[in-house]
mmCIF file of C-alpha atoms in Angstrom:
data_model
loop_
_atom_site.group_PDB
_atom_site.id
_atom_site.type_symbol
_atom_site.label_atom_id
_atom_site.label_comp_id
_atom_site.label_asym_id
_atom_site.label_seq_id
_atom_site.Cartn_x
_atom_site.Cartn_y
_atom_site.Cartn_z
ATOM 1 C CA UNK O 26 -45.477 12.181 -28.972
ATOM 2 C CA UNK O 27 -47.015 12.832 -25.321
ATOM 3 C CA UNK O 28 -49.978 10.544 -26.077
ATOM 4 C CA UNK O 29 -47.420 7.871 -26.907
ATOM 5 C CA UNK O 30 -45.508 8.386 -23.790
ATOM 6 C CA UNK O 31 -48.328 8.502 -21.518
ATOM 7 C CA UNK O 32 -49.849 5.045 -23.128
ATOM 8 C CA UNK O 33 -46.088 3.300 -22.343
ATOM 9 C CA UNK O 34 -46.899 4.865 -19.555
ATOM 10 C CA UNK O 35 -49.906 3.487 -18.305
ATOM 11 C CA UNK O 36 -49.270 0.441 -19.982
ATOM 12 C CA UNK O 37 -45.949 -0.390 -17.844
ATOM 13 C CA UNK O 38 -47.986 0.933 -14.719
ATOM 14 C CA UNK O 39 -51.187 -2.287 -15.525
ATOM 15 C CA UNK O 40 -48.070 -4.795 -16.255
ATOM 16 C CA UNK O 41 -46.723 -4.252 -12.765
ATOM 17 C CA UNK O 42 -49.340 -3.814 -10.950
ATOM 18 C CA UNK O 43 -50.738 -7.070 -12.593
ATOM 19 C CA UNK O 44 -47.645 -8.776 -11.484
ATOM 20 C CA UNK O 45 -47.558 -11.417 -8.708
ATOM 21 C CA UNK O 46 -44.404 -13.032 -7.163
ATOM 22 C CA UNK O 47 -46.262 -16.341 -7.667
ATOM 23 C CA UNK O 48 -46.543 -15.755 -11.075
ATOM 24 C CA UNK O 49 -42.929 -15.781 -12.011
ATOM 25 C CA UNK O 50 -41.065 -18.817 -9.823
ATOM 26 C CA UNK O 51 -37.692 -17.647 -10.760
ATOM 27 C CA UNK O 52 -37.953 -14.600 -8.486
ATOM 28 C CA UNK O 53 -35.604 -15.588 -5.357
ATOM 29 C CA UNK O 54 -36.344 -15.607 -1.891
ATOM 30 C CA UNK O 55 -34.292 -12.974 -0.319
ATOM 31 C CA UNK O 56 -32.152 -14.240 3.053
ATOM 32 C CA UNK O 57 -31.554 -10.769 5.623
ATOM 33 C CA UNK O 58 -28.001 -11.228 6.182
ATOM 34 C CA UNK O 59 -26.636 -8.518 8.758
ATOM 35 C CA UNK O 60 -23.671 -5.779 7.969
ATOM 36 C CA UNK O 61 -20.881 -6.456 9.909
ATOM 37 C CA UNK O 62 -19.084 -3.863 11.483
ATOM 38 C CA UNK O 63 -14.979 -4.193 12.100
ATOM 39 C CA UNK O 64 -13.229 -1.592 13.904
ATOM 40 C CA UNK O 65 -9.336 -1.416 15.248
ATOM 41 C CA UNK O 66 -9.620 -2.355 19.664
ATOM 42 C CA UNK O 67 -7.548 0.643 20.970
ATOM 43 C CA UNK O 68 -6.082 -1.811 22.978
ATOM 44 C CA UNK O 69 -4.051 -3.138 20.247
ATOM 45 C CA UNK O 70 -1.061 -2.732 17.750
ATOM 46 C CA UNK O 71 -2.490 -0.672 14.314
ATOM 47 C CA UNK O 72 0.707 -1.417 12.426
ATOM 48 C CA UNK O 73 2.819 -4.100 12.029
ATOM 49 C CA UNK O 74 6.844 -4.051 12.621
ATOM 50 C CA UNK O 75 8.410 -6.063 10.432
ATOM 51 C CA UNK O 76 11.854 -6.204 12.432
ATOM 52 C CA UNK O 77 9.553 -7.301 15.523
ATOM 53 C CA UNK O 78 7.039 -9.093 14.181
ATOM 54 C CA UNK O 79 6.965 -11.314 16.889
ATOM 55 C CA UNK O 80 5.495 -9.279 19.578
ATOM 56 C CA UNK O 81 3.026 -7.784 17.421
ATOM 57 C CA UNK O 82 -1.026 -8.476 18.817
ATOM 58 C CA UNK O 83 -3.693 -7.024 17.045
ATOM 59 C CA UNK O 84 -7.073 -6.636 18.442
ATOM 60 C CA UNK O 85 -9.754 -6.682 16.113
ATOM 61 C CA UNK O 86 -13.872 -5.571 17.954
ATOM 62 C CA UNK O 87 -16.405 -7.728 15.293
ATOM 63 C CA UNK O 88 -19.826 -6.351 15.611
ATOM 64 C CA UNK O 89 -22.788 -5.924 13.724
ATOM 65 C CA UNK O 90 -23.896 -2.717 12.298
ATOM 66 C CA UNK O 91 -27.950 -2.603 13.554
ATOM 67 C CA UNK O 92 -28.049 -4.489 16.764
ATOM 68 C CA UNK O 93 -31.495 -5.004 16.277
ATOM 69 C CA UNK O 94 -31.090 -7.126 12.984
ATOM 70 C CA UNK O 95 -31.409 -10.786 12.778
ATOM 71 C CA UNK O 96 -28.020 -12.010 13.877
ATOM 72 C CA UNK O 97 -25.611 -14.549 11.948
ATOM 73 C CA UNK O 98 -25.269 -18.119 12.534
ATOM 74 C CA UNK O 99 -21.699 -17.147 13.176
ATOM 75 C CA UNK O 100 -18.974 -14.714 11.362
ATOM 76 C CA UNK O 101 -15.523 -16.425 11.232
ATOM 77 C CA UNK O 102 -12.594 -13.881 10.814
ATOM 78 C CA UNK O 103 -10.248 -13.902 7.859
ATOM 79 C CA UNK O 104 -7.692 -12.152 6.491
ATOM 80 C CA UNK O 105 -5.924 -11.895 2.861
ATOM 81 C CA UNK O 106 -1.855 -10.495 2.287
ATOM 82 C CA UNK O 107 -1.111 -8.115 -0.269
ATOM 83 C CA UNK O 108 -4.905 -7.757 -1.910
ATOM 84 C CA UNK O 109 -4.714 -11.186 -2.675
ATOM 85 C CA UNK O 110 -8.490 -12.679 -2.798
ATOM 86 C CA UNK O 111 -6.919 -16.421 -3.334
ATOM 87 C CA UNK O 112 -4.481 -17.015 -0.413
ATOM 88 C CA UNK O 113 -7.928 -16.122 2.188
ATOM 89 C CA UNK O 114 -6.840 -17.408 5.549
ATOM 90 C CA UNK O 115 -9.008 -18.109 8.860
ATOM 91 C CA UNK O 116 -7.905 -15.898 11.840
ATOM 92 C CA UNK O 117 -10.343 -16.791 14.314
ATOM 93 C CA UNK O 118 -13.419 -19.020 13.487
ATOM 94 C CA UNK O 119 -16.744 -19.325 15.031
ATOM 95 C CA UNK O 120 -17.587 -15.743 16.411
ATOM 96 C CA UNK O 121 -21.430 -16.267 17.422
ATOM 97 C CA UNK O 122 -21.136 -13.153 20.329
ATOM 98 C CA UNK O 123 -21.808 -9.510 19.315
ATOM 99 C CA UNK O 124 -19.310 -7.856 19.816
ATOM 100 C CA UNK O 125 -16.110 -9.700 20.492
ATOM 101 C CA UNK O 126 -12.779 -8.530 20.774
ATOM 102 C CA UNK O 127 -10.261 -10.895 18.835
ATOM 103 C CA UNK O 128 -7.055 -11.168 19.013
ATOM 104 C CA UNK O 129 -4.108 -11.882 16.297
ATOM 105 C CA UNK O 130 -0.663 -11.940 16.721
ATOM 106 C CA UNK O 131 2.312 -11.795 14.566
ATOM 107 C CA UNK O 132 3.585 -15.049 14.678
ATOM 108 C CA UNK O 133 0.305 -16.729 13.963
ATOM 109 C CA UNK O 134 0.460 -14.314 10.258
ATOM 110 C CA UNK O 135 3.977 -15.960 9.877
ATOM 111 C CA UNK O 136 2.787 -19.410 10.073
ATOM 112 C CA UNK O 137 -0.315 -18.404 8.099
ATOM 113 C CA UNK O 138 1.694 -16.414 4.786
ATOM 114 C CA UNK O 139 5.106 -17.132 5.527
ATOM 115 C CA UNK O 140 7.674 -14.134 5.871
ATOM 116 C CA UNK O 141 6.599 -10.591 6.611
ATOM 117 C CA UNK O 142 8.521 -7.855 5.122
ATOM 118 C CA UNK O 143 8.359 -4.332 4.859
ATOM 119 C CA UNK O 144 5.472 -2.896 2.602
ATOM 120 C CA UNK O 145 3.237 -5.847 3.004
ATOM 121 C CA UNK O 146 0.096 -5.327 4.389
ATOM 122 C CA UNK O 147 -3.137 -7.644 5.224
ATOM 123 C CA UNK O 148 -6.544 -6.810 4.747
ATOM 124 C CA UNK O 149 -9.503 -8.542 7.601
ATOM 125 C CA UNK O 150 -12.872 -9.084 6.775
ATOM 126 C CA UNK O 151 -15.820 -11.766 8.200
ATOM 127 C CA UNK O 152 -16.993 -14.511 6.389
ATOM 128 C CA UNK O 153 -20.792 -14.803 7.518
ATOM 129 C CA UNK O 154 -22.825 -17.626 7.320
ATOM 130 C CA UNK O 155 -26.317 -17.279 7.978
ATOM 131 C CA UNK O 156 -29.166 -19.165 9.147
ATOM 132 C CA UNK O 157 -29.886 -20.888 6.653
ATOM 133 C CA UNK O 158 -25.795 -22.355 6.613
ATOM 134 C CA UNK O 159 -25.519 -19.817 3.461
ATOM 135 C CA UNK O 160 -21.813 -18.409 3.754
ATOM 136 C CA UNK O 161 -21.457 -15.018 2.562
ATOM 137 C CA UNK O 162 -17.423 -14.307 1.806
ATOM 138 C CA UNK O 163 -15.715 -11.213 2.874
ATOM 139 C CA UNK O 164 -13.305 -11.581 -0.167
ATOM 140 C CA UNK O 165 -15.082 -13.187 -2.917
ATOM 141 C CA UNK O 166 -13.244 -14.877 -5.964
ATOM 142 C CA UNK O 167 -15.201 -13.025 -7.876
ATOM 143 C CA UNK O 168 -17.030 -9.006 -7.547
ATOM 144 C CA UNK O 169 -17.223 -7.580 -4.151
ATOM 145 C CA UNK O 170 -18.903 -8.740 -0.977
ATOM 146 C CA UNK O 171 -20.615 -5.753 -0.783
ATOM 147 C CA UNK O 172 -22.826 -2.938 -3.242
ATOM 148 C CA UNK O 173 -20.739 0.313 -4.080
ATOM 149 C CA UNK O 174 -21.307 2.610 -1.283
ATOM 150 C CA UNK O 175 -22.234 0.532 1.627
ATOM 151 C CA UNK O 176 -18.720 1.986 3.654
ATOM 152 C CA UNK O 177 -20.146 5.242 3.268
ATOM 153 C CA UNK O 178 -23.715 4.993 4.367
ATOM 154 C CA UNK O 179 -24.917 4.670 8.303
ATOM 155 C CA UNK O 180 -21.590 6.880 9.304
ATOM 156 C CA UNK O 181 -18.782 5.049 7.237
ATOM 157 C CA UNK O 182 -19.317 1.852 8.756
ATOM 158 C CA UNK O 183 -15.952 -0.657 8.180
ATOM 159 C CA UNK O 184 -16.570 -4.071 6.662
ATOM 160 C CA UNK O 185 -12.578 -4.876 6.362
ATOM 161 C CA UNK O 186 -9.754 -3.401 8.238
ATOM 162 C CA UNK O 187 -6.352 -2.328 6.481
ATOM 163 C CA UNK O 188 -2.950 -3.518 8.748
ATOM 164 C CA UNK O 189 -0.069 -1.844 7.145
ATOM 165 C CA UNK O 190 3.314 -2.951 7.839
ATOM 166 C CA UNK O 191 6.077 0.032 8.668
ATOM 167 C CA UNK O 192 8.396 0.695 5.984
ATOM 168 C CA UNK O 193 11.468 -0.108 7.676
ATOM 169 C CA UNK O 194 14.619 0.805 5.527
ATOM 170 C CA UNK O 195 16.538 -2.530 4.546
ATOM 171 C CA UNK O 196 19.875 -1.611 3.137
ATOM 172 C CA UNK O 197 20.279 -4.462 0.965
ATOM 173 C CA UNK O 198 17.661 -2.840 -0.910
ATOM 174 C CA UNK O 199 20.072 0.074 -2.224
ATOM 175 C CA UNK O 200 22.822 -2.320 -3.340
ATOM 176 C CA UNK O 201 23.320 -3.597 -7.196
ATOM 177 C CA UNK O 202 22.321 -2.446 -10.563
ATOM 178 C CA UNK O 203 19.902 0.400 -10.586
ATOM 179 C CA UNK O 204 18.438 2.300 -14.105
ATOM 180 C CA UNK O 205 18.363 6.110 -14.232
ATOM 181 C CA UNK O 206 14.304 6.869 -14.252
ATOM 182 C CA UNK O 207 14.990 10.942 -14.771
ATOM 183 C CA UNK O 208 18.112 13.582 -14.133
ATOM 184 C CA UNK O 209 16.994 17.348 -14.887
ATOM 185 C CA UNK O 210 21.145 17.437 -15.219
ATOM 186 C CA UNK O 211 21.067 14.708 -17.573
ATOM 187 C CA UNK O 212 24.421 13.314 -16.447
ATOM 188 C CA UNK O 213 23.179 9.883 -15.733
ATOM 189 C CA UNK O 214 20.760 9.674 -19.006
ATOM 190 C CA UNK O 215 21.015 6.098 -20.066
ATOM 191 C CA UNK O 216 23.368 5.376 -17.139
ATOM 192 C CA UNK O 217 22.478 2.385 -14.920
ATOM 193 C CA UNK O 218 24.837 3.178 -11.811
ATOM 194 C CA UNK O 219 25.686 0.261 -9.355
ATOM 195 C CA UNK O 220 24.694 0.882 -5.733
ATOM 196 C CA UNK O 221 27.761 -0.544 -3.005
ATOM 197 C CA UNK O 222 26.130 -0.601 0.552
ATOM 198 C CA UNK O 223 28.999 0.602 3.770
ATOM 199 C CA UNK O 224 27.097 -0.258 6.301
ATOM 200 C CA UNK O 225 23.332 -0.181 7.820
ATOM 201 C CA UNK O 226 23.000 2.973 7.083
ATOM 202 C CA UNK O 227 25.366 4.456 4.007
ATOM 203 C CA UNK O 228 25.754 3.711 0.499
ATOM 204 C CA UNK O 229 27.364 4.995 -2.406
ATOM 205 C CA UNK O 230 27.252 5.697 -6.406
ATOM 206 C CA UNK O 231 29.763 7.233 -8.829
ATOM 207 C CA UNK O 232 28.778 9.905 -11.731
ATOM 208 C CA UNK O 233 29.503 8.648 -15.056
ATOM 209 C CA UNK O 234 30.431 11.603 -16.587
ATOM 210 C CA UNK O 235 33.762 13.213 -14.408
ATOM 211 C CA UNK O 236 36.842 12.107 -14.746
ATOM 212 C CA UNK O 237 38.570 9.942 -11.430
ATOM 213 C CA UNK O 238 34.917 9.836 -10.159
ATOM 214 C CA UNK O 239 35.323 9.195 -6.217
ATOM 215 C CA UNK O 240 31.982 7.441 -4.461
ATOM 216 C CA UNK O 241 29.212 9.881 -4.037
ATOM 217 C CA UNK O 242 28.220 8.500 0.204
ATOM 218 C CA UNK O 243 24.374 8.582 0.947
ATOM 219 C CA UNK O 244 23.108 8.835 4.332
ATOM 220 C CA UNK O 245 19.898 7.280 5.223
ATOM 221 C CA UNK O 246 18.344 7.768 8.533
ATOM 222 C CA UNK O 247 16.014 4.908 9.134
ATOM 223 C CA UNK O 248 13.244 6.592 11.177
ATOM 224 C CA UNK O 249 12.483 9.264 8.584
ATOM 225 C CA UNK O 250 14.094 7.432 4.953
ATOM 226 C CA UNK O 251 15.576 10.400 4.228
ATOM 227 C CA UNK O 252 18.366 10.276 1.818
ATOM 228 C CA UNK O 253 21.318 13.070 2.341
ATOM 229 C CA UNK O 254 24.668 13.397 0.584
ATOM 230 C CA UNK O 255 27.432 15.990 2.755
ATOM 231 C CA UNK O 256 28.593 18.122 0.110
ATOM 232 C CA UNK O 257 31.771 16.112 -1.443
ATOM 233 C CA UNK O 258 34.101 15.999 -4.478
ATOM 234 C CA UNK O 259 32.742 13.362 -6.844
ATOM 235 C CA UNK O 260 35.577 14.122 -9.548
ATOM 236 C CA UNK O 261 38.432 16.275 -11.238
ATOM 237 C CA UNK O 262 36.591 17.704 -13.921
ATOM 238 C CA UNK O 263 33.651 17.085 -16.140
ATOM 239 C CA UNK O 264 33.612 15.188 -19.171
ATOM 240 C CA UNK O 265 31.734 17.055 -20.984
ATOM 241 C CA UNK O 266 33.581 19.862 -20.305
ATOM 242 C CA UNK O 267 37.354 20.182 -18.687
ATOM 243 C CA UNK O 268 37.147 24.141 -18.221
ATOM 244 C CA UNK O 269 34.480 22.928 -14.548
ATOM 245 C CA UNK O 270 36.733 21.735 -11.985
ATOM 246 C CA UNK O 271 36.697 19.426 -8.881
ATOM 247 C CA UNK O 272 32.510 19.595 -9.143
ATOM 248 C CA UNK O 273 31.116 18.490 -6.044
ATOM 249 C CA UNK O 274 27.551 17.171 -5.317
ATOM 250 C CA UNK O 275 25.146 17.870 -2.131
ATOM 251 C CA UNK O 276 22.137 16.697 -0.868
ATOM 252 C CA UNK O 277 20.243 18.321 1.962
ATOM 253 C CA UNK O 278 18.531 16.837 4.812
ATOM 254 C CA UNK O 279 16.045 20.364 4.587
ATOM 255 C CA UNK O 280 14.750 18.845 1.192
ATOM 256 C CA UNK O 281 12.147 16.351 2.056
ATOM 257 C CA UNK O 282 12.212 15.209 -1.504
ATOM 258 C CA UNK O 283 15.717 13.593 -0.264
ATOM 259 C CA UNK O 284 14.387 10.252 0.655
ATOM 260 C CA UNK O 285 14.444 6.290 -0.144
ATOM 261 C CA UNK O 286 11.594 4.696 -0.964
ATOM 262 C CA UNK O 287 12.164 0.779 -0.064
ATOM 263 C CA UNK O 288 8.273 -0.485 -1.431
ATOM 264 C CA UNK O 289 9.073 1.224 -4.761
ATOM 265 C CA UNK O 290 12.624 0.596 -4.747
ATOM 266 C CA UNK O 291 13.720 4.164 -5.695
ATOM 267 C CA UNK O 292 16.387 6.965 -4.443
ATOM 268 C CA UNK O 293 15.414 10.243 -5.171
ATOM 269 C CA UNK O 294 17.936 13.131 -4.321
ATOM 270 C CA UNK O 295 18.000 16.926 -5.245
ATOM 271 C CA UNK O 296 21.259 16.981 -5.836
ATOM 272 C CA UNK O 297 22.947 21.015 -5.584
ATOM 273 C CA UNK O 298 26.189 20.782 -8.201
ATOM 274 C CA UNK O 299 29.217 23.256 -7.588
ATOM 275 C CA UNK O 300 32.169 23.545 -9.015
ATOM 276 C CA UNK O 301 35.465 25.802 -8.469
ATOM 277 C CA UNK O 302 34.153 28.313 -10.880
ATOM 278 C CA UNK O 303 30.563 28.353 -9.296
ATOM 279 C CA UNK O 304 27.207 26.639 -8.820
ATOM 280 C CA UNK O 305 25.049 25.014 -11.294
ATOM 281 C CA UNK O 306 22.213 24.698 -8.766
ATOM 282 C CA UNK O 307 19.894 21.616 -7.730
ATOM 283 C CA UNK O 308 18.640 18.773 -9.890
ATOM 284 C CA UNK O 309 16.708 16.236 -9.737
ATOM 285 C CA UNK O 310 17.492 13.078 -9.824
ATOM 286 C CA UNK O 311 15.381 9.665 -9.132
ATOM 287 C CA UNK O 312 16.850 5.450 -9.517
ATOM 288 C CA UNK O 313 15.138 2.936 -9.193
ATOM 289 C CA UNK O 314 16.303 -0.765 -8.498
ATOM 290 C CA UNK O 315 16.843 -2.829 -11.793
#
């Protein structure tokens, strides 16, 4: 077996040694085509305010990685919403000067994709072309515009930027039809329960199993999302048992697994049941919109 080896060996060493790139025509010729290298200007917004979209400027510093590398032709900024490779709009085109500072604001993404709501976010990249007039995409149809890895190598260098929008809490959100996605109490099991906004800021539910349920209110604060419920009487008794009365349900603002969650569209409270005979303790319980 090792005298096999070693004559594969040897004989794969003579076969490419013996090879020429004249001898085989189909061999490409390779074009250098430099890394670019994207980074947030300080002197800009990093996130993007839905509610005041308008005054939003983002500053964007296009470079190139080794800046002794054969330079572009030109890199023309783009920028894609929601991971979507087929909607690829130009932000700024013709960038020939290393580095640049551009600017973006927030009503040029408007006229670009339309409205911008809460949990979208837009992705920037470079198209380059080269030289030669070869354009290489920053968000190709198809694969990747660059090999596995390349982010991480040379000190994490950035080839797209991320602009995240805040999650701003929208309270028609929490209104209508929601289905019951767990309850550790198991009272709303199967239950869809309707969600009837107050105001900005409060909404409210009934439990479908007490008798003369009265609205369960929910508190969101806006800044944080969290969800609370003051501890209130949601009901005379039980159904599933008359001997519990007047239970009442809490939710505490110390629980920060109290909250809303407007991109996924679910409510998710730790809910503490008492009644006049005692406490049950906390449950879980998370709804999401239908």
């Amino acid at each position: 077996m090792k005298k096999i080896i070693t004559y594969s060996i040897l004989a794969a060493i003579t076969l490419l040694s013996a090879c020429r790139k004249e001898d085989n025509p189909n061999v490409p010729t390779l074009q250098r085509v430099p890394v670019p290298s994207l980074k947030k200007d300080a002197s800009g917004a990093g996130t993007i305010i839905p509610s005041t979209i308008a005054s939003f400027v983002g500053k964007v510093n296009v470079d190139v990685l080794f800046k002794t590398d054969i330079l572009p032709k030109k890199m023309d900024l783009v920028v894609i919403k929601n991971g979507n490779k087929a909607t690829v709009k130009v932000l700024k085109s013709d960038i020939t000067v290393f580095p640049s500072v551009v600017s973006f604001t927030g009503p040029e993404l408007t006229a670009l994709f339309g409205t911008i709501v809460t949990c979208d976010f837009f992705e920037l990249g470079v198209n380059i072309t080269a030289k030669d007039g070869t354009v290489y995409e920053a968000f190709p149809a198809v694969g990747n515009a660059y090999g596995a890895g390349v982010a991480g190598q040379f000190g994490g260098v950035t080839t797209t930027l991320i602009y995240s929008t805040k999650v701003e809490f929208d309270p028609t959100v929490y209104m209508g039809t929601f289905v019951t996605v767990s309850d550790e109490f198991e009272d709303f099991l199967g239950y869809e329960p309707v969600l009837t906004s107050i105001d900005a800021t409060h909404f409210s539910f009934i439990s479908p199993a007490v008798t003369n349920p009265l609205p369960i209110i929910v508190t969101v604060d806006p800044n944080t999302l969290s969800a609370t419920i003051a501890n209130q009487k949601i009901g005379d008794k039980f159904t599933w048992s008359a001997a519990y009365t007047n239970p009442k349900a809490s939710a505490l603002a110390s629980n920060p697994l109290n909250k809303v969650s407007p991109c996924d569209k679910t409510l998710t409270l730790i809910l503490n049941y008492t009644v006049d005979q005692g406490s049950f303790g906390a449950y879980k319980l998370v709804l999401k919109k239908k």
